[in-house]
Coordinates of C-alpha atoms and ligand atoms in Angstrom, one line a residue:
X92 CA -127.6 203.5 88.5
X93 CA -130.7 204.5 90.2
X94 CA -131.4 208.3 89.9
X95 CA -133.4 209.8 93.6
X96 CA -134.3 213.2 93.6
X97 CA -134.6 214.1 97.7
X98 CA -137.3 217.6 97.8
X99 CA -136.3 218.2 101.6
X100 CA -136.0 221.6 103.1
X101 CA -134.2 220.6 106.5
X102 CA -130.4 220.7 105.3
X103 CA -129.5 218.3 108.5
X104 CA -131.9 215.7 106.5
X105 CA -131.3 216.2 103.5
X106 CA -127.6 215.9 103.8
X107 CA -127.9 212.6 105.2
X108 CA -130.1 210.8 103.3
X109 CA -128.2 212.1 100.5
X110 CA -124.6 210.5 101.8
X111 CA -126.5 207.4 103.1
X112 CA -127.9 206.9 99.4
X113 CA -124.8 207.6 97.7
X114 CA -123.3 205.1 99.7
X115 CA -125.6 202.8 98.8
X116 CA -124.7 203.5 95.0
X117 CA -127.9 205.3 94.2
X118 CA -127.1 209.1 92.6
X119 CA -129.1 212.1 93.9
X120 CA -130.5 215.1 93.6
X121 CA -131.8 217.3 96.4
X122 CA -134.1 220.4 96.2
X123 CA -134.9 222.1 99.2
X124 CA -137.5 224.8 97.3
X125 CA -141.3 223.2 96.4
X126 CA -141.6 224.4 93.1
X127 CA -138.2 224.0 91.9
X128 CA -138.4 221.1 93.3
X129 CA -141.6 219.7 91.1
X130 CA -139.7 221.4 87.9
X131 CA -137.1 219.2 88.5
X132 CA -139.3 216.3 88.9
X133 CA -141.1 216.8 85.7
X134 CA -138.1 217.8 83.6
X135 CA -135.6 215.2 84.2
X136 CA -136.4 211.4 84.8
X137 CA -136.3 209.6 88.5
X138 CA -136.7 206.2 89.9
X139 CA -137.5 207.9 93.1
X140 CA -138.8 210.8 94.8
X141 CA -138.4 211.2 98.7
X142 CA -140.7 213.7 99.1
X143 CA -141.0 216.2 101.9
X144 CA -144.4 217.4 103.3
X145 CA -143.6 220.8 104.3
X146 CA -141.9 222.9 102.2
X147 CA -141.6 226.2 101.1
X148 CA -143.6 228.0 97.7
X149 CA -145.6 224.4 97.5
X150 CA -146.1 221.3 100.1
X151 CA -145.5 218.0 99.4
X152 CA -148.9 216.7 98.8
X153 CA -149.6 219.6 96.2
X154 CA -146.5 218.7 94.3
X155 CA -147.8 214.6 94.2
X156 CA -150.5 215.7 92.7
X157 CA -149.1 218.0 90.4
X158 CA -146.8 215.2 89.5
X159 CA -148.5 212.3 89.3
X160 CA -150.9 214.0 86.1
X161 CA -147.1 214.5 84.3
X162 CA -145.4 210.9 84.9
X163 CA -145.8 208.0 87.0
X164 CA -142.2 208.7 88.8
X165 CA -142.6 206.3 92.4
X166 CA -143.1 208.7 95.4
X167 CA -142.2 208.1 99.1
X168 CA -143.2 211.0 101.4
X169 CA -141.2 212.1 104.7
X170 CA -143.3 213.4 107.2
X171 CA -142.8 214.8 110.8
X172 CA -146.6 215.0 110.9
X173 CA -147.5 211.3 111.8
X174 CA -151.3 211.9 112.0
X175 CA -153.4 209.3 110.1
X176 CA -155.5 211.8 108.1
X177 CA -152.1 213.3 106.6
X178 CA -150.6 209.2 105.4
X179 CA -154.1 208.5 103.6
X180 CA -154.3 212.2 101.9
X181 CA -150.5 211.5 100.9
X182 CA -151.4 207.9 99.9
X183 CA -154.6 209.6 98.3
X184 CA -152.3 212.0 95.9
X185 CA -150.8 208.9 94.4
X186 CA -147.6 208.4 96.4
X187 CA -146.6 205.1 97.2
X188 CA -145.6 205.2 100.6
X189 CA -144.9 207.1 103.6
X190 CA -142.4 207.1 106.2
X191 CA -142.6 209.2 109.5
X192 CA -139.5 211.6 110.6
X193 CA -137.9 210.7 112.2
X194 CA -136.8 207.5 110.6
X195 CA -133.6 205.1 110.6
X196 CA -131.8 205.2 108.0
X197 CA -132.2 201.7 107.6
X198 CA -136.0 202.0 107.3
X199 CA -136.1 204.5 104.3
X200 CA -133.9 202.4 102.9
X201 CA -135.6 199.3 103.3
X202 CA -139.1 201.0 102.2
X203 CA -136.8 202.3 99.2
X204 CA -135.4 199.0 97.8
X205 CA -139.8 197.3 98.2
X206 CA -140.8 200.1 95.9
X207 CA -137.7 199.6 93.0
X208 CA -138.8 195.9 93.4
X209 CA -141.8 196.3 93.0
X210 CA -141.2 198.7 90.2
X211 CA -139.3 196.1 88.4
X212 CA -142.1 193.4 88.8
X213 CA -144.1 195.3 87.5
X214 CA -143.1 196.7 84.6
X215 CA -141.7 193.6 83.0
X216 CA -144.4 191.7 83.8
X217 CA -147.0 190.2 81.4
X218 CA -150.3 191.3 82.7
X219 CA -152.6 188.2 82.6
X220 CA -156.6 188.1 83.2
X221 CA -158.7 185.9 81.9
X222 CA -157.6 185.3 78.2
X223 CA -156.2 189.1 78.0
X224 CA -152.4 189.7 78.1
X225 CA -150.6 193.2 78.5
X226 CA -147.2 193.2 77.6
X227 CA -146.1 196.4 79.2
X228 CA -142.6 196.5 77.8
X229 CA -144.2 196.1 73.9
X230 CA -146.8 197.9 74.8
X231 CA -149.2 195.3 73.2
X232 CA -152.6 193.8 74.4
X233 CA -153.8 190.7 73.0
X234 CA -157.1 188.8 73.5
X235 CA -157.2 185.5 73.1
X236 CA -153.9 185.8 71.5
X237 CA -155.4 188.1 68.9
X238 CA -153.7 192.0 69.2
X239 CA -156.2 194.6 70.1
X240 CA -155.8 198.1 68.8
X241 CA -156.5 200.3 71.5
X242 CA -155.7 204.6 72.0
X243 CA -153.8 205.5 74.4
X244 CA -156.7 206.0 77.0
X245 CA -157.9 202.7 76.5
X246 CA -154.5 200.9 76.9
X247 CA -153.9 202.9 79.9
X248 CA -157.5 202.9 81.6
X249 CA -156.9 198.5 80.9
X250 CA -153.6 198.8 82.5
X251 CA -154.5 200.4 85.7
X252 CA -157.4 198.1 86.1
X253 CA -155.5 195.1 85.8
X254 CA -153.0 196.3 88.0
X255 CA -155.8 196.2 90.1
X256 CA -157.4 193.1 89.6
X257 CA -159.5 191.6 91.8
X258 CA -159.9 195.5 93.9
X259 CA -162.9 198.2 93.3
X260 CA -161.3 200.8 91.5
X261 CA -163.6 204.0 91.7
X262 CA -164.4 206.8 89.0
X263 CA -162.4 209.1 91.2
X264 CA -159.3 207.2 90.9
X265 CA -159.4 206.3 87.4
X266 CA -159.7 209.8 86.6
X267 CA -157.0 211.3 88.7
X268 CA -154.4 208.4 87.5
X269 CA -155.3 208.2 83.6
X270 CA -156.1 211.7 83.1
X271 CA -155.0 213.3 85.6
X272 CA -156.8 216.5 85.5
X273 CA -159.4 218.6 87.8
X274 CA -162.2 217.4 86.0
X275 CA -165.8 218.3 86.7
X276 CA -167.1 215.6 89.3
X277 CA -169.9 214.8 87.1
X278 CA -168.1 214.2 84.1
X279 CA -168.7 210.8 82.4
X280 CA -165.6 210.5 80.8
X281 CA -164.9 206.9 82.5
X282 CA -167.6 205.9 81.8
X283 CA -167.9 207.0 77.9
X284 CA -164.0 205.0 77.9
X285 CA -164.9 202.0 79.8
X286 CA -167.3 201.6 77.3
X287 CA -165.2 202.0 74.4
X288 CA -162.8 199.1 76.2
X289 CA -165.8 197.1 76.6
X290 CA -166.8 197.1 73.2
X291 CA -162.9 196.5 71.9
X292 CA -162.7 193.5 74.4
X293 CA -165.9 191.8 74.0
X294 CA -168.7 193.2 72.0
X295 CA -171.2 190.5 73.0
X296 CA -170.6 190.2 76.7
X297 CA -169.7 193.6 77.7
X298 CA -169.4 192.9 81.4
X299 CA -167.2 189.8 80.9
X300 CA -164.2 191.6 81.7
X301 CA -165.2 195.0 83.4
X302 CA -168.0 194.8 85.6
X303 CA -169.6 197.5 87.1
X304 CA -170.2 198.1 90.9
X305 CA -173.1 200.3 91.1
X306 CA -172.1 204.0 92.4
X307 CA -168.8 203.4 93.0
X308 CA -166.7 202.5 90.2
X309 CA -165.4 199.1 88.2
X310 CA -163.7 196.4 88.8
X311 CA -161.7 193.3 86.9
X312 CA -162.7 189.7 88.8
X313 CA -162.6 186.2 88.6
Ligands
CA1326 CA1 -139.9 220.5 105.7

């Protein structure tokens, strides 16, 4: 059974999504404090979070965030604040979508069962570029069939960019999604890893699989 945590101040809302999920056979949780509400998050394990944008002690976008450097738990955000600079700072913390309040019911859940299938996709999935495959469930990259041994970081910073494929992924993004901290902007770290990968994936054409785009980041293509 699918496990939603609701962070929702507004009882009246709160109640109902709650019902309307439980029908639907998912189980919930609802907060209606901020910080609880991310100590929950972090201490037990979700599919889901519907995720509130005001709310008391800490706001929604602080608490994705705060989140996203713990786990990679899939975030929807509930917003009576419609304004475009408030969806792309929520999409910007990491969460996955965004819905508007007020909502049908039928809408959040639609929007909830794209991200669980999406979810599955793609963590089952073989990840395929070129002659590199990540096998997410094992865990397990190989190259030309050959296994790579590669740190965490290096697994991770691969993953994300193969998510990716195909899209520039900037220094900025990499950094908040694989480590997750408040780094100095000018810090190299990135770059220091991408070149570590580089090196473990092809140590005579470094730029066969990674290639940089000047200024802004890197990118996996064709
Ligand atoms: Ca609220």
């Amino acid at each position: 059974m699918k496990k939603i945590l609701i962070i929702e101040d507004e009882k009246n809302i709160s109640s109902f999504v709650k019902m309307e999920l439980e029908f639907e056979g998912y189980s919930t949780v609802v907060e209606e404090d901020g910080k609880k509400g991310l100590d929950t998050a972090i201490e037990k394990d979700f599919d889901l979070i519907l995720l509130d944008l005001m709310l008391p002690s800490l706001n929604g976008l602080e608490i994705c965030r705060r989140l996203k450097r713990e786990k990679n738990t899939p975030i929807i955000m509930l917003s009576a604040r419609d304004s475009v600079m408030d969806k792309v700072s929520g999409l910007q913390t990491g969460a996955d979508d965004y819905i508007a309040k007020p909502f049908a019911i039928e809408e959040l859940l639609a929007r909830i069962q794209v991200v669980f299938r999406r979810e599955s996709i793609n963590d089952s999935q073989v990840i395929i570029f070129k002659d590199i495959a990540i096998d997410q469930e094992a865990r397990i990259v190989r190259r030309n069939n050959e296994e790579l041994n590669l740190t965490n970081k290096e697994y991770e910073l691969l993953l994300y960019l193969m998510k990716n494929k195909g899209k520039v992924v900037s220094r900025y993004t990499l950094l908040e999604n694989i480590w997750g901290y408040d780094y100095e902007p000018e810090t190299n770290i990135v770059d220091v890893y991408i070149r570590y990968l580089r090196n473990k994936l092809n140590n005579e054409n470094k730029e066969e699989y990674i290639q940089t785009v000047r200024s802004v980041g890197y990118v996996m293509r064709q």
